[in-house]
mmCIF file of C-alpha atoms in Angstrom:
data_model
loop_
_atom_site.group_PDB
_atom_site.id
_atom_site.type_symbol
_atom_site.label_atom_id
_atom_site.label_comp_id
_atom_site.label_asym_id
_atom_site.label_seq_id
_atom_site.Cartn_x
_atom_site.Cartn_y
_atom_site.Cartn_z
ATOM 1 C CA MET S 618 127.203 85.589 -137.299
ATOM 2 C CA ILE S 619 124.971 83.895 -134.480
ATOM 3 C CA ASN S 620 126.528 86.068 -131.880
ATOM 4 C CA LEU S 621 126.375 89.045 -133.796
ATOM 5 C CA VAL S 622 122.459 88.758 -134.323
ATOM 6 C CA LYS S 623 122.059 87.839 -130.351
ATOM 7 C CA ASN S 624 124.081 90.977 -129.597
ATOM 8 C CA SER S 625 121.796 93.003 -131.807
ATOM 9 C CA ILE S 626 118.658 91.628 -130.232
ATOM 10 C CA ASP S 627 119.929 92.391 -126.669
ATOM 11 C CA ASP S 628 120.590 95.986 -127.782
ATOM 12 C CA GLU S 629 116.770 95.963 -128.741
ATOM 13 C CA LYS S 630 117.567 96.230 -132.480
ATOM 14 C CA TYR S 631 115.844 94.088 -134.883
ATOM 15 C CA PHE S 632 118.295 92.188 -137.282
ATOM 16 C CA ILE S 633 117.437 92.323 -141.149
ATOM 17 C CA GLY S 634 119.290 90.211 -143.634
ATOM 18 C CA TRP S 635 119.128 87.845 -146.526
ATOM 19 C CA TRP S 636 119.173 83.823 -146.576
ATOM 20 C CA ASP S 637 118.218 81.065 -148.806
ATOM 21 C CA GLU S 638 114.773 79.857 -148.194
ATOM 22 C CA PHE S 639 115.921 76.346 -149.363
ATOM 23 C CA TYR S 640 117.141 75.778 -145.764
ATOM 24 C CA ILE S 641 114.394 77.357 -143.857
ATOM 25 C CA PRO S 642 111.331 75.320 -142.602
ATOM 26 C CA GLU S 643 107.899 76.803 -142.882
ATOM 27 C CA THR S 644 108.922 78.594 -146.142
ATOM 28 C CA GLN S 645 107.511 77.714 -149.388
ATOM 29 C CA PHE S 646 110.809 76.911 -150.976
ATOM 30 C CA TYR S 647 112.053 74.675 -148.175
ATOM 31 C CA HIS S 648 114.289 71.901 -149.789
ATOM 32 C CA SER S 649 112.524 72.541 -153.218
ATOM 33 C CA PHE S 650 113.967 75.605 -154.609
ATOM 34 C CA ASN S 651 116.920 77.984 -153.873
ATOM 35 C CA PHE S 652 115.455 81.272 -153.250
ATOM 36 C CA SER S 653 117.226 84.572 -151.892
ATOM 37 C CA HIS S 654 114.842 86.698 -149.603
ATOM 38 C CA ASP S 655 115.094 88.966 -146.767
ATOM 39 C CA TYR S 656 114.341 87.960 -143.177
ATOM 40 C CA CYS S 657 113.713 90.034 -139.838
ATOM 41 C CA ILE S 658 115.031 88.589 -136.523
ATOM 42 C CA ILE S 659 112.886 89.783 -133.611
ATOM 43 C CA GLY S 660 114.056 87.578 -130.773
ATOM 44 C CA TYR S 661 115.940 84.202 -129.732
ATOM 45 C CA ASP S 662 115.952 81.404 -127.164
ATOM 46 C CA ASP S 663 118.628 78.829 -126.381
ATOM 47 C CA CYS S 664 118.251 76.996 -129.654
ATOM 48 C CA CYS S 665 116.182 79.282 -132.222
ATOM 49 C CA PHE S 666 115.744 82.636 -133.567
ATOM 50 C CA TYR S 667 112.252 83.986 -133.790
ATOM 51 C CA CYS S 668 111.875 85.664 -137.265
ATOM 52 C CA ALA S 669 108.805 87.786 -138.312
ATOM 53 C CA GLY S 670 107.514 88.353 -141.993
ATOM 54 C CA TYR S 671 105.349 86.845 -144.661
ATOM 55 C CA TYR S 672 105.660 83.018 -144.851
ATOM 56 C CA SER S 673 103.338 81.261 -147.442
ATOM 57 C CA GLY S 674 101.508 84.499 -147.867
ATOM 58 C CA TYR S 675 100.585 85.457 -144.285
ATOM 59 C CA PRO S 676 102.445 87.401 -141.805
ATOM 60 C CA LYS S 677 103.540 85.306 -138.873
ATOM 61 C CA VAL S 678 106.479 84.457 -136.572
ATOM 62 C CA ILE S 679 108.477 81.359 -137.127
ATOM 63 C CA THR S 680 111.331 79.797 -135.279
ATOM 64 C CA VAL S 681 114.597 78.756 -137.120
ATOM 65 C CA THR S 682 117.220 76.730 -135.551
ATOM 66 C CA TYR S 683 120.854 78.143 -135.267
ATOM 67 C CA ASN S 684 122.053 75.580 -137.656
ATOM 68 C CA ASP S 685 119.298 76.045 -140.315
ATOM 69 C CA PHE S 686 120.024 79.794 -140.034
ATOM 70 C CA PHE S 687 123.687 79.314 -140.411
ATOM 71 C CA GLU S 688 123.269 77.026 -143.657
ATOM 72 C CA ALA S 689 120.936 79.525 -145.350
ATOM 73 C CA ASN S 690 123.165 82.430 -144.817
ATOM 74 C CA GLU S 691 126.372 80.493 -145.906
ATOM 75 C CA ALA S 692 124.376 79.512 -149.128
ATOM 76 C CA LEU S 693 124.749 83.033 -150.368
ATOM 77 C CA THR S 694 127.736 84.359 -152.018
ATOM 78 C CA ILE S 695 126.933 88.077 -151.286
ATOM 79 C CA ASN S 696 125.108 89.032 -148.062
ATOM 80 C CA HIS S 697 124.399 92.269 -146.086
ATOM 81 C CA ALA S 698 122.467 93.155 -142.890
ATOM 82 C CA LEU S 699 120.443 96.159 -141.367
ATOM 83 C CA LEU S 700 119.737 96.963 -137.730
ATOM 84 C CA TRP S 701 116.291 98.689 -137.128
ATOM 85 C CA LYS S 702 115.552 99.960 -133.681
ATOM 86 C CA ARG S 703 111.878 100.598 -132.644
ATOM 87 C CA ASN S 704 111.076 104.259 -131.970
ATOM 88 C CA PRO S 705 108.770 104.426 -129.002
ATOM 89 C CA ASN S 706 107.392 107.739 -129.695
ATOM 90 C CA TYR S 707 106.116 106.993 -133.062
ATOM 91 C CA ILE S 708 102.486 107.605 -133.794
ATOM 92 C CA PHE S 709 100.975 105.898 -136.722
ATOM 93 C CA ASN S 710 98.732 107.949 -138.855
ATOM 94 C CA PHE S 711 96.976 106.103 -141.759
ATOM 95 C CA ASP S 712 96.967 108.249 -145.047
ATOM 96 C CA LEU S 713 93.897 107.701 -147.244
ATOM 97 C CA ASN S 714 95.461 110.153 -149.739
ATOM 98 C CA LEU S 715 98.278 108.100 -150.304
ATOM 99 C CA VAL S 716 96.149 104.935 -150.822
ATOM 100 C CA ILE S 717 93.944 106.869 -153.352
ATOM 101 C CA ARG S 718 97.082 108.199 -155.210
ATOM 102 C CA GLY S 719 98.418 104.557 -155.240
ATOM 103 C CA LEU S 720 95.218 103.358 -156.701
ATOM 104 C CA GLU S 721 95.314 106.213 -159.638
ATOM 105 C CA SER S 722 98.990 105.356 -160.291
ATOM 106 C CA TYR S 723 98.319 101.622 -160.631
ATOM 107 C CA ILE S 724 95.303 102.042 -162.884
ATOM 108 C CA THR S 725 97.012 104.694 -165.147
ATOM 109 C CA GLY S 726 100.375 102.959 -164.926
ATOM 110 C CA LYS S 727 102.059 106.221 -164.274
ATOM 111 C CA VAL S 728 103.871 107.406 -161.296
ATOM 112 C CA PRO S 729 102.403 110.408 -159.335
ATOM 113 C CA ASN S 730 103.451 114.010 -160.464
ATOM 114 C CA THR S 731 104.876 114.330 -157.150
ATOM 115 C CA GLU S 732 108.017 112.193 -158.261
ATOM 116 C CA LYS S 733 110.839 114.349 -159.328
ATOM 117 C CA ARG S 734 112.748 111.675 -161.137
ATOM 118 C CA ASP S 735 111.975 110.775 -164.796
ATOM 119 C CA TYR S 736 110.359 107.351 -164.793
ATOM 120 C CA SER S 737 109.183 107.555 -168.543
ATOM 121 C CA SER S 738 111.291 104.369 -169.446
ATOM 122 C CA HIS S 739 109.838 102.338 -166.682
ATOM 123 C CA VAL S 740 106.770 99.890 -166.305
ATOM 124 C CA PHE S 741 104.304 100.580 -163.458
ATOM 125 C CA GLY S 742 100.868 99.467 -162.052
ATOM 126 C CA LYS S 743 98.834 97.311 -164.265
ATOM 127 C CA ASN S 744 101.160 97.586 -167.202
ATOM 128 C CA VAL S 745 103.706 95.263 -164.985
ATOM 129 C CA LEU S 746 101.101 92.379 -165.016
ATOM 130 C CA LEU S 747 100.574 93.028 -168.807
ATOM 131 C CA LYS S 748 104.077 93.184 -169.660
ATOM 132 C CA LEU S 749 104.810 89.947 -167.589
ATOM 133 C CA SER S 750 101.926 88.276 -169.269
ATOM 134 C CA GLU S 751 103.636 88.866 -172.618
ATOM 135 C CA MET S 752 107.163 87.657 -171.475
ATOM 136 C CA ILE S 753 105.947 84.580 -169.898
ATOM 137 C CA GLU S 754 104.074 83.591 -173.170
ATOM 138 C CA LYS S 755 106.906 84.471 -175.310
ATOM 139 C CA ASN S 756 109.642 82.815 -173.258
ATOM 140 C CA ASN S 757 107.842 79.793 -171.818
ATOM 141 C CA CYS S 758 109.317 80.372 -168.399
ATOM 142 C CA VAL S 759 109.259 82.941 -165.627
ATOM 143 C CA ASP S 760 111.473 84.086 -162.679
ATOM 144 C CA ILE S 761 109.462 82.936 -159.751
ATOM 145 C CA ARG S 762 110.493 86.188 -157.623
ATOM 146 C CA PHE S 763 108.448 88.304 -160.055
ATOM 147 C CA ILE S 764 105.325 86.476 -159.086
ATOM 148 C CA HIS S 765 106.220 86.336 -155.556
ATOM 149 C CA THR S 766 106.598 90.173 -155.505
ATOM 150 C CA ILE S 767 103.174 90.570 -157.152
ATOM 151 C CA LYS S 768 101.407 88.171 -154.812
ATOM 152 C CA GLN S 769 102.862 90.321 -151.857
ATOM 153 C CA GLN S 770 101.525 93.377 -153.469
ATOM 154 C CA LYS S 771 98.066 91.833 -153.940
ATOM 155 C CA LEU S 772 98.314 90.730 -150.278
ATOM 156 C CA LEU S 773 99.113 94.212 -148.955
ATOM 157 C CA MET S 774 96.309 95.756 -151.171
ATOM 158 C CA LYS S 775 93.796 93.131 -149.540
ATOM 159 C CA MET S 776 95.184 94.038 -145.981
ATOM 160 C CA ARG S 777 94.673 97.829 -146.641
ATOM 161 C CA VAL S 778 91.170 97.321 -148.190
ATOM 162 C CA GLU S 779 90.052 95.355 -145.255
ATOM 163 C CA TYR S 780 91.512 97.819 -142.666
ATOM 164 C CA ILE S 781 89.757 100.724 -144.354
ATOM 165 C CA TYR S 782 86.372 99.228 -144.519
ATOM 166 C CA ASN S 783 86.766 98.113 -140.819
ATOM 167 C CA LEU S 784 87.902 101.556 -139.836
ATOM 168 C CA TYR S 785 84.980 103.346 -141.471
ATOM 169 C CA ASN S 786 82.270 100.635 -140.835
ATOM 170 C CA PHE S 787 81.393 99.967 -144.571
ATOM 171 C CA SER S 788 78.770 97.099 -144.708
ATOM 172 C CA ASP S 789 79.090 96.394 -148.499
ATOM 173 C CA SER S 790 81.162 93.483 -148.940
ATOM 174 C CA ASN S 791 81.215 93.082 -152.730
ATOM 175 C CA GLU S 792 84.380 94.981 -153.310
ATOM 176 C CA LEU S 793 86.010 92.853 -150.463
ATOM 177 C CA GLU S 794 85.060 89.699 -152.232
ATOM 178 C CA VAL S 795 86.521 91.030 -155.654
ATOM 179 C CA ILE S 796 89.819 91.795 -153.810
ATOM 180 C CA ASN S 797 89.967 88.424 -151.984
ATOM 181 C CA SER S 798 89.133 86.641 -155.339
ATOM 182 C CA ILE S 799 92.145 88.689 -157.083
ATOM 183 C CA TYR S 800 94.568 87.567 -154.297
ATOM 184 C CA GLN S 801 93.275 83.960 -154.812
ATOM 185 C CA GLN S 802 93.865 84.192 -158.477
ATOM 186 C CA ILE S 803 97.628 85.209 -158.142
ATOM 187 C CA GLN S 804 98.172 82.661 -155.765
ATOM 188 C CA HIS S 805 96.948 80.036 -158.346
ATOM 189 C CA ILE S 806 99.115 81.747 -160.817
ATOM 190 C CA PHE S 807 102.151 81.465 -158.514
ATOM 191 C CA ASN S 808 101.444 77.445 -158.405
ATOM 192 C CA LEU S 809 101.153 77.424 -162.176
ATOM 193 C CA CYS S 810 104.442 79.295 -162.619
ATOM 194 C CA LEU S 811 106.171 76.857 -160.556
ATOM 195 C CA LYS S 812 104.734 74.141 -162.790
ATOM 196 C CA LEU S 813 105.668 75.813 -165.718
ATOM 197 C CA ASN S 814 109.241 76.190 -164.865
ATOM 198 C CA LEU S 815 109.211 72.342 -164.003
ATOM 199 C CA THR S 816 107.446 71.113 -167.140
ATOM 200 C CA GLY S 817 107.917 73.596 -169.861
ATOM 201 C CA GLU S 818 104.587 73.057 -171.178
ATOM 202 C CA SER S 819 103.497 75.952 -173.407
ATOM 203 C CA TYR S 820 99.631 75.479 -172.561
ATOM 204 C CA ILE S 821 100.609 76.477 -168.948
ATOM 205 C CA SER S 822 102.240 79.774 -170.011
ATOM 206 C CA SER S 823 99.290 80.590 -172.078
ATOM 207 C CA LYS S 824 96.988 79.775 -169.080
ATOM 208 C CA ILE S 825 99.296 82.177 -166.764
ATOM 209 C CA SER S 826 98.914 84.824 -169.515
ATOM 210 C CA ARG S 827 95.177 84.719 -169.561
ATOM 211 C CA LYS S 828 94.781 84.804 -165.852
ATOM 212 C CA LEU S 829 97.170 87.831 -165.383
ATOM 213 C CA ASN S 830 95.059 89.519 -168.155
ATOM 214 C CA ASP S 831 91.894 88.594 -166.184
ATOM 215 C CA ILE S 832 93.086 90.145 -163.208
ATOM 216 C CA VAL S 833 93.992 93.571 -164.745
ATOM 217 C CA ALA S 834 90.515 93.380 -166.268
ATOM 218 C CA SER S 835 88.875 92.986 -162.650
ATOM 219 C CA GLU S 836 91.240 95.715 -161.221
ATOM 220 C CA GLU S 837 90.360 98.046 -163.807
ATOM 221 C CA LYS S 838 86.765 97.689 -162.695
ATOM 222 C CA ILE S 839 87.105 97.531 -159.028
ATOM 223 C CA TYR S 840 89.809 100.081 -158.319
ATOM 224 C CA PRO S 841 87.863 103.278 -159.491
ATOM 225 C CA VAL S 842 84.982 102.010 -157.265
ATOM 226 C CA LEU S 843 87.337 102.017 -154.482
ATOM 227 C CA GLU S 844 89.093 105.128 -155.486
ATOM 228 C CA CYS S 845 85.563 107.086 -155.576
ATOM 229 C CA LYS S 846 84.467 105.559 -152.107
ATOM 230 C CA PHE S 847 87.778 106.605 -150.608
ATOM 231 C CA LYS S 848 87.528 110.204 -151.878
ATOM 232 C CA HIS S 849 83.961 110.340 -150.692
ATOM 233 C CA ILE S 850 85.533 109.700 -147.207
ATOM 234 C CA LEU S 851 87.863 112.581 -147.527
ATOM 235 C CA ASP S 852 85.201 115.177 -148.855
ATOM 236 C CA ASN S 853 82.934 114.319 -145.685
ATOM 237 C CA LYS S 854 85.748 114.957 -143.367
#
């Protein structure tokens, strides 16, 4: 396995796989919780792999010893891998229209009309948080992977908005403060979910439910403001 990864890197291919973060230092679940998650190896040296990704909520590169890597992979009963090769001719084009459609879809809880599949039985956008809020209060427990995914979505939204504001030199920071606040709230909820799963205290599930509903209320106010501002950019191009 280790030689396979090394050979892939030598062939200028990123190695994508899955491991159990219980065995990976610098991850949130190291020696505390069995958590299957994907990883991306971008390099190696005599004793470690270099892995790029989101660790403890932030994008960075960590080093993982060959022994930790082996244990983390062996802990999974089923695993798979992908090889990605960078296209040197790729030109990044930021699509503001795509961001606007995503905001509309999130607030309405509906998939854009461009999708050909029938998603009528699925839950989307803000309705995911509302549904999750109901489930947590009803079951008094939560699969932490749901909250982890939502936390990553809020981080990506935060990064997108910051990128757009820097790109177009917006000086008004009120919207950024709200977006940052939402991300901080979901981080707090993540910690509360860990506490809920450990203690089973019903007051914690009620607190999580209220906080998730508070996030939806904040997003229902701020996302239309962002959508209007971004549409104004396109109208003036």
